[in-house]
CSV table of C-alpha atoms in Angstrom, one decimal:
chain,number,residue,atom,x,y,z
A,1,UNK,CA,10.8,-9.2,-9.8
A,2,UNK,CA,13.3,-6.8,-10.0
A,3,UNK,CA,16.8,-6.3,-11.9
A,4,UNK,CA,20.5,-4.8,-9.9
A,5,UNK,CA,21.2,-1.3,-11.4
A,6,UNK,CA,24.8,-0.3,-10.8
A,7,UNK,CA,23.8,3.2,-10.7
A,8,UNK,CA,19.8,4.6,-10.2
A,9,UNK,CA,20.5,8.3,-10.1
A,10,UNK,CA,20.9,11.1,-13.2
A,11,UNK,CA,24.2,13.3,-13.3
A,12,UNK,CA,21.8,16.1,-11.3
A,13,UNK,CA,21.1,12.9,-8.4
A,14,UNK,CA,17.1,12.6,-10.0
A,15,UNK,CA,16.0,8.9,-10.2
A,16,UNK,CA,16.7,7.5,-13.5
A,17,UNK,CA,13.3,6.5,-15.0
A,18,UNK,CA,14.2,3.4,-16.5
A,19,UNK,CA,11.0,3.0,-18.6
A,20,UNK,CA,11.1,1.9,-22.1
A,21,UNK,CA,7.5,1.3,-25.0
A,22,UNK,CA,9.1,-2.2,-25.2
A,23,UNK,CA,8.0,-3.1,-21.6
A,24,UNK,CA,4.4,-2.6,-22.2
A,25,UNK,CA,3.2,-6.2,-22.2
A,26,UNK,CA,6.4,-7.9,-21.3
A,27,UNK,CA,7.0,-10.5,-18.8
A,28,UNK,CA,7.6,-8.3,-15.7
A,29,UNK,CA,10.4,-10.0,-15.0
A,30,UNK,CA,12.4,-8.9,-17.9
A,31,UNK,CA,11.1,-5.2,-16.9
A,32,UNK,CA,13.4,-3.0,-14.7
A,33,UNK,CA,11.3,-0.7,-11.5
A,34,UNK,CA,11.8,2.9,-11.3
A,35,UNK,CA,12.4,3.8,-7.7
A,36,UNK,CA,9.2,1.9,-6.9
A,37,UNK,CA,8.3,2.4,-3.6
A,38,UNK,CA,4.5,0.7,-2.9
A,39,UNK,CA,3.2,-2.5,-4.1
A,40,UNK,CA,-0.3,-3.6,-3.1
A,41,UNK,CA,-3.2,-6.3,-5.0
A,42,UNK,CA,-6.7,-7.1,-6.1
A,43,UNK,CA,-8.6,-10.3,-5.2
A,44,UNK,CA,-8.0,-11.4,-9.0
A,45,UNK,CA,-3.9,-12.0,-8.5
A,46,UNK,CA,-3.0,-8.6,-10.2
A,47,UNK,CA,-0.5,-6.4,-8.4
A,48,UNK,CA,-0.2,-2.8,-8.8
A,49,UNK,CA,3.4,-1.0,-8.1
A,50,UNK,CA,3.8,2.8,-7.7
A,51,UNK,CA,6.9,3.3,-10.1
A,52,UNK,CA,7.8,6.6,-8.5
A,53,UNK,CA,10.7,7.1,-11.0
A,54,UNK,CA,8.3,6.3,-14.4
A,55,UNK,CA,5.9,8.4,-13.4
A,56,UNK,CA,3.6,5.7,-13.3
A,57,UNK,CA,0.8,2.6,-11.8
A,58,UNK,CA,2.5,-0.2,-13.0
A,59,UNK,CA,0.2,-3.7,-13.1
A,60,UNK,CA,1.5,-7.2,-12.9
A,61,UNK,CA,-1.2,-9.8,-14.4
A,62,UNK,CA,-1.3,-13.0,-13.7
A,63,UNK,CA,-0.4,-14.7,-16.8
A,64,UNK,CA,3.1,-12.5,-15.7
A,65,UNK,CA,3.0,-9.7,-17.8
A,66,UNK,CA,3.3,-5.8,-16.9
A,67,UNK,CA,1.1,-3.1,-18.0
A,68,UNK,CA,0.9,0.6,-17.5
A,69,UNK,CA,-2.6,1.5,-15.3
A,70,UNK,CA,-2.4,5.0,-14.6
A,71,UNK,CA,0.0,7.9,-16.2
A,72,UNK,CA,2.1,8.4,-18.9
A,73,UNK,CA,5.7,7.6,-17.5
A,74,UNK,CA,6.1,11.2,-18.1
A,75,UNK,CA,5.8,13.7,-14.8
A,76,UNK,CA,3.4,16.8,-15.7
A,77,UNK,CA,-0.5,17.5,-15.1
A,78,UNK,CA,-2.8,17.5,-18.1
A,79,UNK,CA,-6.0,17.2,-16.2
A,80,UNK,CA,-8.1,15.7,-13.6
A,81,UNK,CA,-10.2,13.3,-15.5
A,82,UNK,CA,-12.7,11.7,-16.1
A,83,UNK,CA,-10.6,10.0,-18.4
A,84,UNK,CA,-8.5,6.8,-19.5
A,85,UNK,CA,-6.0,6.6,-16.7
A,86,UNK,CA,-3.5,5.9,-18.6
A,87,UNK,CA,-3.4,9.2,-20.9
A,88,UNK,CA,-3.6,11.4,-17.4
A,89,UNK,CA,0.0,12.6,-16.7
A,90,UNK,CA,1.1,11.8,-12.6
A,91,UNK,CA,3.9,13.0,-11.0
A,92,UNK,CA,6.5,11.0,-8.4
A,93,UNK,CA,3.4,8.5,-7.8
A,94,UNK,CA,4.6,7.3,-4.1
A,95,UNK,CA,1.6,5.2,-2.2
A,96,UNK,CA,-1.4,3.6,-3.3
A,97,UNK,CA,-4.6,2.0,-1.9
A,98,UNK,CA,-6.4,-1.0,-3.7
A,99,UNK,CA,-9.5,-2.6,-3.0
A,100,UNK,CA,-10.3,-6.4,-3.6
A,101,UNK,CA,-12.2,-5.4,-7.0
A,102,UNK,CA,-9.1,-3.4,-8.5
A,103,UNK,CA,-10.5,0.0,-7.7
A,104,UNK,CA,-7.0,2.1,-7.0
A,105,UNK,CA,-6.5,5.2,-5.0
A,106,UNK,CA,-3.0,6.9,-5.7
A,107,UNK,CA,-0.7,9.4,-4.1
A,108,UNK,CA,0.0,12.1,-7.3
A,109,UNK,CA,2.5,14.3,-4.9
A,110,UNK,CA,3.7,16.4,-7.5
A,111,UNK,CA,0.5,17.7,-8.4
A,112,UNK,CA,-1.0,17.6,-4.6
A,113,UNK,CA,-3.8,15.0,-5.4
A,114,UNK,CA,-5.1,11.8,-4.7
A,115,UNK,CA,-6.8,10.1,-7.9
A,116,UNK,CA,-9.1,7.2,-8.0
A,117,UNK,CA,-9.1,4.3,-10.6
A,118,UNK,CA,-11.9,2.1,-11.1
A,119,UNK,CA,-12.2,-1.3,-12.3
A,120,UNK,CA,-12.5,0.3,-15.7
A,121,UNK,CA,-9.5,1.8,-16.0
A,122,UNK,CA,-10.8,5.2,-15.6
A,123,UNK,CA,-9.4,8.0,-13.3
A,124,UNK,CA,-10.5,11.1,-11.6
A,125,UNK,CA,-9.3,13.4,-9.1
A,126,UNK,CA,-10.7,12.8,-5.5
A,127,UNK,CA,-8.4,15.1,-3.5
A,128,UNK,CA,-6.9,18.2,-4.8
A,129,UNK,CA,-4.6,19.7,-1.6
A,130,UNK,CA,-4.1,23.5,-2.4
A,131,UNK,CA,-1.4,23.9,0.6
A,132,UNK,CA,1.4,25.5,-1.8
A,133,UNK,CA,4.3,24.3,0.0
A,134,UNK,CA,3.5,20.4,0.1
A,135,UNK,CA,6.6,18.6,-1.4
A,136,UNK,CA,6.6,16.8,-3.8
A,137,UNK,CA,6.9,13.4,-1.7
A,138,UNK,CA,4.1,11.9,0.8
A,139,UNK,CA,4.1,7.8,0.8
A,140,UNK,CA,1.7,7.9,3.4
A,141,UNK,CA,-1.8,6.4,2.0
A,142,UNK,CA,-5.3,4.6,3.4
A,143,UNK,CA,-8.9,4.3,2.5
A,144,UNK,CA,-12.0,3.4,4.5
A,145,UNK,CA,-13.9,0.6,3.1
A,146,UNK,CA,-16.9,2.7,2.4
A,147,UNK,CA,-14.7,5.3,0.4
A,148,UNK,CA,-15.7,8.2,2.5
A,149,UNK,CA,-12.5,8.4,4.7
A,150,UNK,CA,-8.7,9.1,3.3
A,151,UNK,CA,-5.8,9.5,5.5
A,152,UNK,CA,-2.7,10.8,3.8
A,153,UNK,CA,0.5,12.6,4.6
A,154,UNK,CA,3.0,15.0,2.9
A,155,UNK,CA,6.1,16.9,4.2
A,156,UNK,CA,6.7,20.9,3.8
A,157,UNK,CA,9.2,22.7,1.1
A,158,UNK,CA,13.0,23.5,2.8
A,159,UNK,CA,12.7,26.9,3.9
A,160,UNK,CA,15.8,28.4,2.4
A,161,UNK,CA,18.9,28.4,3.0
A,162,UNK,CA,18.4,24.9,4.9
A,163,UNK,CA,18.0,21.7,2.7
A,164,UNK,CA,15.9,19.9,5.2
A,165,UNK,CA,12.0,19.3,4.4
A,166,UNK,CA,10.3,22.0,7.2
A,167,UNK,CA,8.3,19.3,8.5
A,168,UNK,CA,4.8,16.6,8.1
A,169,UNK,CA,1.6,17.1,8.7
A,170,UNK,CA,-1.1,14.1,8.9
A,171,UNK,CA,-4.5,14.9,7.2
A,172,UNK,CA,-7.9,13.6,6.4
A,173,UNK,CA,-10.4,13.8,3.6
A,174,UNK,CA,-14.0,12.9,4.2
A,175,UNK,CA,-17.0,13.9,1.0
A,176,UNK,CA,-18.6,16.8,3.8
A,177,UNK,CA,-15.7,18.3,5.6
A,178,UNK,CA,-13.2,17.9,2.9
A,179,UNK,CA,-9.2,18.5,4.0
A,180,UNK,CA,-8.8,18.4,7.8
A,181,UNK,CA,-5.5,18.6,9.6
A,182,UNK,CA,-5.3,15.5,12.0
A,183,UNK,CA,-1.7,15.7,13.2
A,184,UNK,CA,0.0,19.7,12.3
A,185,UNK,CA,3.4,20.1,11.8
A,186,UNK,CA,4.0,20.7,15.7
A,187,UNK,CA,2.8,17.6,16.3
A,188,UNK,CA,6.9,16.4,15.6
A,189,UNK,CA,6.5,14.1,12.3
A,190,UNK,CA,9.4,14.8,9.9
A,191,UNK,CA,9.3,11.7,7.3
A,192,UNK,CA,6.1,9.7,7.3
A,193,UNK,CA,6.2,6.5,5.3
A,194,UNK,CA,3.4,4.0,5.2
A,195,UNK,CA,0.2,4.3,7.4
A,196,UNK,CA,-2.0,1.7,8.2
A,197,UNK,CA,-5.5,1.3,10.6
A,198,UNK,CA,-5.4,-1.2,12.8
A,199,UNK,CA,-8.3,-3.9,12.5
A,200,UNK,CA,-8.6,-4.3,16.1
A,201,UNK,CA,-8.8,-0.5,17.9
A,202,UNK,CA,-9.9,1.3,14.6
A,203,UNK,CA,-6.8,3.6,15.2
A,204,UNK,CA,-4.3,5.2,12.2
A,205,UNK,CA,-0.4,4.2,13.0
A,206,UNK,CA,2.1,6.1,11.0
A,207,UNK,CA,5.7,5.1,10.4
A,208,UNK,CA,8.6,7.9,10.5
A,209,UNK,CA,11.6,7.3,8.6
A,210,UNK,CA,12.9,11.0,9.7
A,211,UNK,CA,15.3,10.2,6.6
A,212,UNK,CA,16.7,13.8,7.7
A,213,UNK,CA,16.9,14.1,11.0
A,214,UNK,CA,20.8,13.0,11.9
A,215,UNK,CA,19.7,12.6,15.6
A,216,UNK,CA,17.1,9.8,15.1
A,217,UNK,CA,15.2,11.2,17.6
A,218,UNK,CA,12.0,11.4,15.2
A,219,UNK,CA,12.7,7.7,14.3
A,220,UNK,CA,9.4,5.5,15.0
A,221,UNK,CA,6.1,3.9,14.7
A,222,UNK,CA,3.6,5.9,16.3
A,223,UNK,CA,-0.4,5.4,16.9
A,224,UNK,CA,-2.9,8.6,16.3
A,225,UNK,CA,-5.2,8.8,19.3
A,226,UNK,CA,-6.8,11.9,18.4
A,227,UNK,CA,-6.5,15.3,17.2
A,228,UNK,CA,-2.9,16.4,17.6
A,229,UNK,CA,-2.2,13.3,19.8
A,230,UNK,CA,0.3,10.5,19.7
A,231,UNK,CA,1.5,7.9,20.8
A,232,UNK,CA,5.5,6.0,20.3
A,233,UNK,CA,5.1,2.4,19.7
A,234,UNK,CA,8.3,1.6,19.1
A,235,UNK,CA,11.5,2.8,20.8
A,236,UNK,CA,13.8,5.8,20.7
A,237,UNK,CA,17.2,6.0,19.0
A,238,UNK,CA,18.2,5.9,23.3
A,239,UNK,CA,16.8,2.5,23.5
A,240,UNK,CA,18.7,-0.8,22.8
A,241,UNK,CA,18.6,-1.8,19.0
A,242,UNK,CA,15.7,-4.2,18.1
A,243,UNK,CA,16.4,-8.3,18.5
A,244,UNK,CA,14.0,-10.9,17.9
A,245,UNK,CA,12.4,-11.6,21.5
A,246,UNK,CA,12.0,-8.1,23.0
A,247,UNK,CA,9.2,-5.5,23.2
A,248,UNK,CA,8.7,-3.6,20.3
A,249,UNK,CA,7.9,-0.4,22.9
A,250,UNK,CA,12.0,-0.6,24.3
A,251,UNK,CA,14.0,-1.6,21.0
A,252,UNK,CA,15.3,1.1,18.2
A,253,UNK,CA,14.3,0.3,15.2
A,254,UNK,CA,16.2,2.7,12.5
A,255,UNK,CA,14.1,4.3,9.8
A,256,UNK,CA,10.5,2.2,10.1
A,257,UNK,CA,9.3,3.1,6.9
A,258,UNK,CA,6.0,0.0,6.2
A,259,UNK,CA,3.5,-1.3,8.4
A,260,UNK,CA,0.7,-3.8,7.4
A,261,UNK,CA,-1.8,-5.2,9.8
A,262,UNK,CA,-2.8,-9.3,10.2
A,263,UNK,CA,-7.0,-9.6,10.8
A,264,UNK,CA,-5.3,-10.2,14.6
A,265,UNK,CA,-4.2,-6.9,15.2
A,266,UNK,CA,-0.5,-8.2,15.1
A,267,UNK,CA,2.2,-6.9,12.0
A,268,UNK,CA,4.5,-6.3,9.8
A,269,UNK,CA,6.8,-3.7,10.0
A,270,UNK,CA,9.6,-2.8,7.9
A,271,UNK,CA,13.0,-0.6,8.2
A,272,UNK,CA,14.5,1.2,5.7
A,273,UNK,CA,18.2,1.9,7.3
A,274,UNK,CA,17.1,-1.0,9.8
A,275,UNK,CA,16.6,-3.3,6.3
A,276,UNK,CA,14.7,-5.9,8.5
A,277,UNK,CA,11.0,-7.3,8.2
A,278,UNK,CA,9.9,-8.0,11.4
A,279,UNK,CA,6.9,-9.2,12.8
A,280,UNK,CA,5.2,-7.8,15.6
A,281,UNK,CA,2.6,-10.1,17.8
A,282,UNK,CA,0.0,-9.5,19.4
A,283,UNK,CA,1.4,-8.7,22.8
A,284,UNK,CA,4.0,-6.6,20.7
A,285,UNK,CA,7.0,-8.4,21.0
A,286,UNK,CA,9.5,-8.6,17.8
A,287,UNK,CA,10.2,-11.2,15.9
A,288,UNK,CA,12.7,-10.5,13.1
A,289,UNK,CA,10.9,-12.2,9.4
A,290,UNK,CA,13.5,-11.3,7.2
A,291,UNK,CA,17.3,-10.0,8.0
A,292,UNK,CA,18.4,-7.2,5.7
A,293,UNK,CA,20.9,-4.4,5.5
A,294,UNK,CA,20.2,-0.6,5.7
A,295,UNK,CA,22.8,0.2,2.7
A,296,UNK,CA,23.2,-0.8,-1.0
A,297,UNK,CA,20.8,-2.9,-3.3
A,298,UNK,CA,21.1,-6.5,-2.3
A,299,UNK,CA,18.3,-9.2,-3.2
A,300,UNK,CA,19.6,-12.8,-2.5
A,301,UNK,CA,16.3,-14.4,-2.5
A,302,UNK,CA,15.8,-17.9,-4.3
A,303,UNK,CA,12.1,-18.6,-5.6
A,304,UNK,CA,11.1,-20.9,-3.0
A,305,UNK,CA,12.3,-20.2,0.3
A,306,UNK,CA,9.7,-18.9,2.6
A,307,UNK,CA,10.8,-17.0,5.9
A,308,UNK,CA,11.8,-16.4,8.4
A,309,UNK,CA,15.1,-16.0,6.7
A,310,UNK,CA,17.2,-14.3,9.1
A,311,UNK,CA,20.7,-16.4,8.8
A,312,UNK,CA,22.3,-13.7,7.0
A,313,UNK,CA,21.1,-10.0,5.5
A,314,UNK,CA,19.1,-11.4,2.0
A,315,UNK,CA,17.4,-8.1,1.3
A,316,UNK,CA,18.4,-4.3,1.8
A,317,UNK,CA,16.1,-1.1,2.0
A,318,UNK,CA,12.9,-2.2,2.0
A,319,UNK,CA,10.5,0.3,1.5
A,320,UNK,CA,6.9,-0.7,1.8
A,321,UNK,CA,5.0,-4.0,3.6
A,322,UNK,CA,1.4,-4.5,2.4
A,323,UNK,CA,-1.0,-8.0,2.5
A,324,UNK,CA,-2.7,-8.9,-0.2
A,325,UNK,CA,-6.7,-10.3,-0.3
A,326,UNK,CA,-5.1,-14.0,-0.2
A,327,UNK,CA,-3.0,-13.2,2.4
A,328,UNK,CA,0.4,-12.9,0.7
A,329,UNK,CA,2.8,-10.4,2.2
A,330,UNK,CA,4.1,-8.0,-0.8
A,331,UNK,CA,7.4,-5.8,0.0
A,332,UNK,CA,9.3,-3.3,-2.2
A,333,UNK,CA,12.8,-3.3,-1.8
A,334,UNK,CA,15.8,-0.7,-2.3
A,335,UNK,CA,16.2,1.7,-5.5
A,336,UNK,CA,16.9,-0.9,-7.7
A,337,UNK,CA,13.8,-1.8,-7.5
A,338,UNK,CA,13.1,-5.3,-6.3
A,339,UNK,CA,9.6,-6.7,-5.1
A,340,UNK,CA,9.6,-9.6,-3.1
A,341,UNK,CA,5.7,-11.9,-2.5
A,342,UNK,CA,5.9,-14.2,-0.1
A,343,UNK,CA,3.1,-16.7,-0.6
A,344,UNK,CA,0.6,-17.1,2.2
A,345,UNK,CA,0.9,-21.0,3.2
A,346,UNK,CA,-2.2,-21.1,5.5
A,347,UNK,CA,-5.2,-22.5,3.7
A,348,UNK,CA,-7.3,-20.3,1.6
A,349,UNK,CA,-10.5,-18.7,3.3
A,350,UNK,CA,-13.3,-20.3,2.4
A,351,UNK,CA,-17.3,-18.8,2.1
A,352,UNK,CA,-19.2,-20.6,4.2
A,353,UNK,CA,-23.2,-20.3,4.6
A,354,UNK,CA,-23.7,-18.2,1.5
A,355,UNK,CA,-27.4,-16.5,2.0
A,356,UNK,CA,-29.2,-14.6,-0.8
A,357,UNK,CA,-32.0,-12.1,0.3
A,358,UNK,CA,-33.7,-9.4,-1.0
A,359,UNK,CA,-31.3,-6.4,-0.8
A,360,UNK,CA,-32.4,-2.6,1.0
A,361,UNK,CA,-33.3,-0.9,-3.0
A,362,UNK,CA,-35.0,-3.8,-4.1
A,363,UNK,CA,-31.8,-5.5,-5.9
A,364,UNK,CA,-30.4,-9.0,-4.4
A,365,UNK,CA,-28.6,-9.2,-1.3
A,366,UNK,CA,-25.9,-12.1,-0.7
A,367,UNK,CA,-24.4,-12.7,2.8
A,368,UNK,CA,-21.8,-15.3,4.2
A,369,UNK,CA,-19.3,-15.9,6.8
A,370,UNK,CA,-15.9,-15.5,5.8
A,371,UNK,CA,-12.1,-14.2,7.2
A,372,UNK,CA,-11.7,-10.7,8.3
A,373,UNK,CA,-9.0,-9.1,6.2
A,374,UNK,CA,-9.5,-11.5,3.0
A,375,UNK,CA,-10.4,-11.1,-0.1
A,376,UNK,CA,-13.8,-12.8,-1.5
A,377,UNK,CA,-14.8,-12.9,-5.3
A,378,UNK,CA,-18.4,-13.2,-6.6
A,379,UNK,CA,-19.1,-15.0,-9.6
A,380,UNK,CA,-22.4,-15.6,-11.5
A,381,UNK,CA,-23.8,-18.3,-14.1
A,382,UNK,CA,-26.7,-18.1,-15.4
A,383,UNK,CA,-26.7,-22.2,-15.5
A,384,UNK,CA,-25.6,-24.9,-13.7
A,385,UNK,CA,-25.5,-26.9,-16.8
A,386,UNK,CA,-22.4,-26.4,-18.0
A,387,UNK,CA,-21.8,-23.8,-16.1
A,388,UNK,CA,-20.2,-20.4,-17.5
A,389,UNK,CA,-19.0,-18.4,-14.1
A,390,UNK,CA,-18.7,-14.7,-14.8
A,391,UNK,CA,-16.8,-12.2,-12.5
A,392,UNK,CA,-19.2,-9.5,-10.3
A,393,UNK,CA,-17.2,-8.1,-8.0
A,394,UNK,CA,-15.0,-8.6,-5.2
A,395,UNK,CA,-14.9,-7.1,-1.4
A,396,UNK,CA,-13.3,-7.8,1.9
A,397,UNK,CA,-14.5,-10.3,4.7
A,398,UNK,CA,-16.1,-8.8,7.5
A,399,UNK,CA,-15.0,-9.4,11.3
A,400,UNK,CA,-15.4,-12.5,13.2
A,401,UNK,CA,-19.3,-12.8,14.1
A,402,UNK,CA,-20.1,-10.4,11.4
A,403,UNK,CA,-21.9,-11.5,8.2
A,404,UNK,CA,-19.9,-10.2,5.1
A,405,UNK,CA,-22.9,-8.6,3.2
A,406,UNK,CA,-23.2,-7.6,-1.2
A,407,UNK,CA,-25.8,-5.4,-1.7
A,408,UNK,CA,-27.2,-3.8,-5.0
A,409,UNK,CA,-27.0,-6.5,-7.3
A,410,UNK,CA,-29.4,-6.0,-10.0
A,411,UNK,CA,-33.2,-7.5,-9.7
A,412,UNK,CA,-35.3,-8.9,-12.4
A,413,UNK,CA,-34.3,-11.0,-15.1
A,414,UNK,CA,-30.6,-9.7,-14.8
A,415,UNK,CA,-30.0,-11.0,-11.8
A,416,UNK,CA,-31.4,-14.7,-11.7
A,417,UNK,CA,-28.7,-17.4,-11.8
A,418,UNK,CA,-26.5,-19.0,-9.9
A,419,UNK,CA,-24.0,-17.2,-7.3
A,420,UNK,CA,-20.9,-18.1,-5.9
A,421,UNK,CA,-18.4,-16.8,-3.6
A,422,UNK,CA,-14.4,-17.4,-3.7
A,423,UNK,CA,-11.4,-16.8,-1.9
A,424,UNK,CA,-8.9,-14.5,-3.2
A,425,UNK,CA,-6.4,-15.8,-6.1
């Protein structure tokens, strides 16, 4: 989806917020973005878009039709919740986290917090970051499975006369220790963009668009190995500019600004001024997915093709690479405001040896094998008889050798019927 603006800035160089009541309930298509700048999904088919510009959570249904989640497309503060997430002002909504069953975490920079929605639609205020000279920008985004980990980023306020954000500091947010500093503004980050842990060594990676620094010498994809530690992953502006076929460790890519991990440790990785998707493997070599430019607001794209697309430059800017539950790669493109999904063609992942049990409160328990990294959905009838399959939930597969476990489903009476368990839509 997405529609070419000629112009996306106000006289005073703001992003135009492009937002209109008639959109509410269109078909998305027919709907213009507002400086989006994240796009991630739910095991049910619904993707969610921060509309940085509208102030907003936008969500796409899958019968095609757009719908406001969380704000009010107007940028203010009018509380914390708990309350309908769409009455709750935001402000410059930049990175989001979803879960397979639709619960939301959100970036709210302009009012330093990060707000939860759950699968009812209502939202609260996890995270409220009193450092006074956060900016109002971030990006930077990631939640443990259990809840009880965030990551997030956010750069410092100019410190007159320059211009020039004074910095980025990396942080954490556990229920017990609250804010903790990870990576201080020392440390070197200028930008941060998307952040992602990798599935394989447990570690956070942050990309650094250092939109500011004229040098590129802050340019990169970096790995956190501890407290005030890390380590360049891709390489600097002094290395030769990345091809398809060389080590991600020597080749420049310019402005990495998206990273999202396969189940194998290998991913994608996306350049703003680079305007490439590449594809990193496993033994880190580059393989460019889709060619793009690093200037204007170009989407050539025809419904159908599947990459690698890498011919000519077919996209420009992109912004943010996520996966979805299924498996489909989701980018946001340029400040026009394109999102591209490119549909996962491997075969969906399966259940297999789906176990009830008695769960650890006394509730039911169900266990099967399934793919790390992928979405399942449970679903109960209370009959096989003309069966009548109800959603329950959805969560993530578990790693190879690992049995992908639901606990707390009710006992008694409420809980007899029939289960099963389905890949991602």
């Amino acid at each position: 989806m997405g529609i070419y603006h000629t112009t996306t800035l106000n006289p005073d160089l703001t992003s135009i917020n492009f937002w209109i009541p008639s959109y509410e309930g269109a078909p998305a298509r027919t709907v213009s973005l507002s400086n989006p700048h994240m796009a991630a999904a739910d095991a049910y088919g619904n993707i969610y878009i921060a509309d940085k510009a509208s102030h907003s959570i936008l969500k796409w249904t899958p019968d095609g039709l757009i719908h406001t989640l969380a704000g009010t497309h107007v940028s203010g503060f009018n509380g914390d919740g708990p309350a309908p997430a769409n009455t709750l002002q935001i402000s410059y909504p930049n990175g989001l986290y979803v879960f397979p069953d639709g619960t939301l975490y959100l970036l709210d920079p302009g009012n330093h917090r990060i707000r939860r929605v759950d699968t009812s639609g209502i939202m609260t205020t996890v995270v409220n970051d009193p450092e006074p000279r956060w900016a109002p920008s971030g990006r930077a985004l990631w939640v443990s499975p259990n809840q009880q980990l965030i990551y997030y980023t956010h750069e410092f306020s100019p410190v007159p006369p320059s211009l020039i954000s004074d910095g980025a500091v990396v942080k954490q947010w556990t229920p017990s220790r609250g804010i903790e500093v990870v990576c201080s503004r020392d440390v070197g980050f200028r930008n941060p963009a998307n952040i992602a842990v990798s599935p394989i060594d447990g570690k956070l990676y942050v990309t650094d668009r250092a939109e500011e620094d004229t040098t590129r010498v802050a340019d990169g994809l970096f790995r956190i190995d501890g407290p005030e530690q890390r380590t360049r992953l891709t390489g600097n502006v002094t290395q030769s500019k990345a091809s398809s076929g060389q080590p991600a460790l020597s080749s420049f890519i310019e402005q990495p600004r998206g990273i999202a991990f396969l189940p194998n440790g290998s991913y994608f990785l996306c350049a703003h001024k680079g305007g490439d998707v590449w594809f990193v493997d496993t033994a880190g070599i580059l393989h460019r997915y889709i060619q793009g430019s690093g200037s204007g607001d170009t989407y050539l794209i025809v419904d159908g093709q599947h990459p690698p697309l890498t011919s000519k430059s077919v996209i420009s800017q992109p912004r943010s690479v996520t996966l979805a539950p299924n498996g489909d790669l989701l980018v946001v493109l340029n400040d026009s405001g394109y999102l591209l999904r490119v549909r996962n063609a491997a075969p969906a992942a399966e259940a297999a040896n789906l176990v009830p049990a008695p769960g650890a409160s006394g509730g039911l328990r169900l266990g099967w094998d399934g793919m790390f990294g992928r979405g399942y959905r449970i679903e109960r009838s209370s009959s096989l008889v003309n069966p009548s399959w109800s959603p329950v939930t959805a969560v993530w597969g578990q790693p190879a050798g690992q049995t992908t476990l639901l606990d707390g489903l009710p006992a008694g009476p409420e809980a007899e019927g029939y289960y099963r368990v389905l890949p991602s839509l």
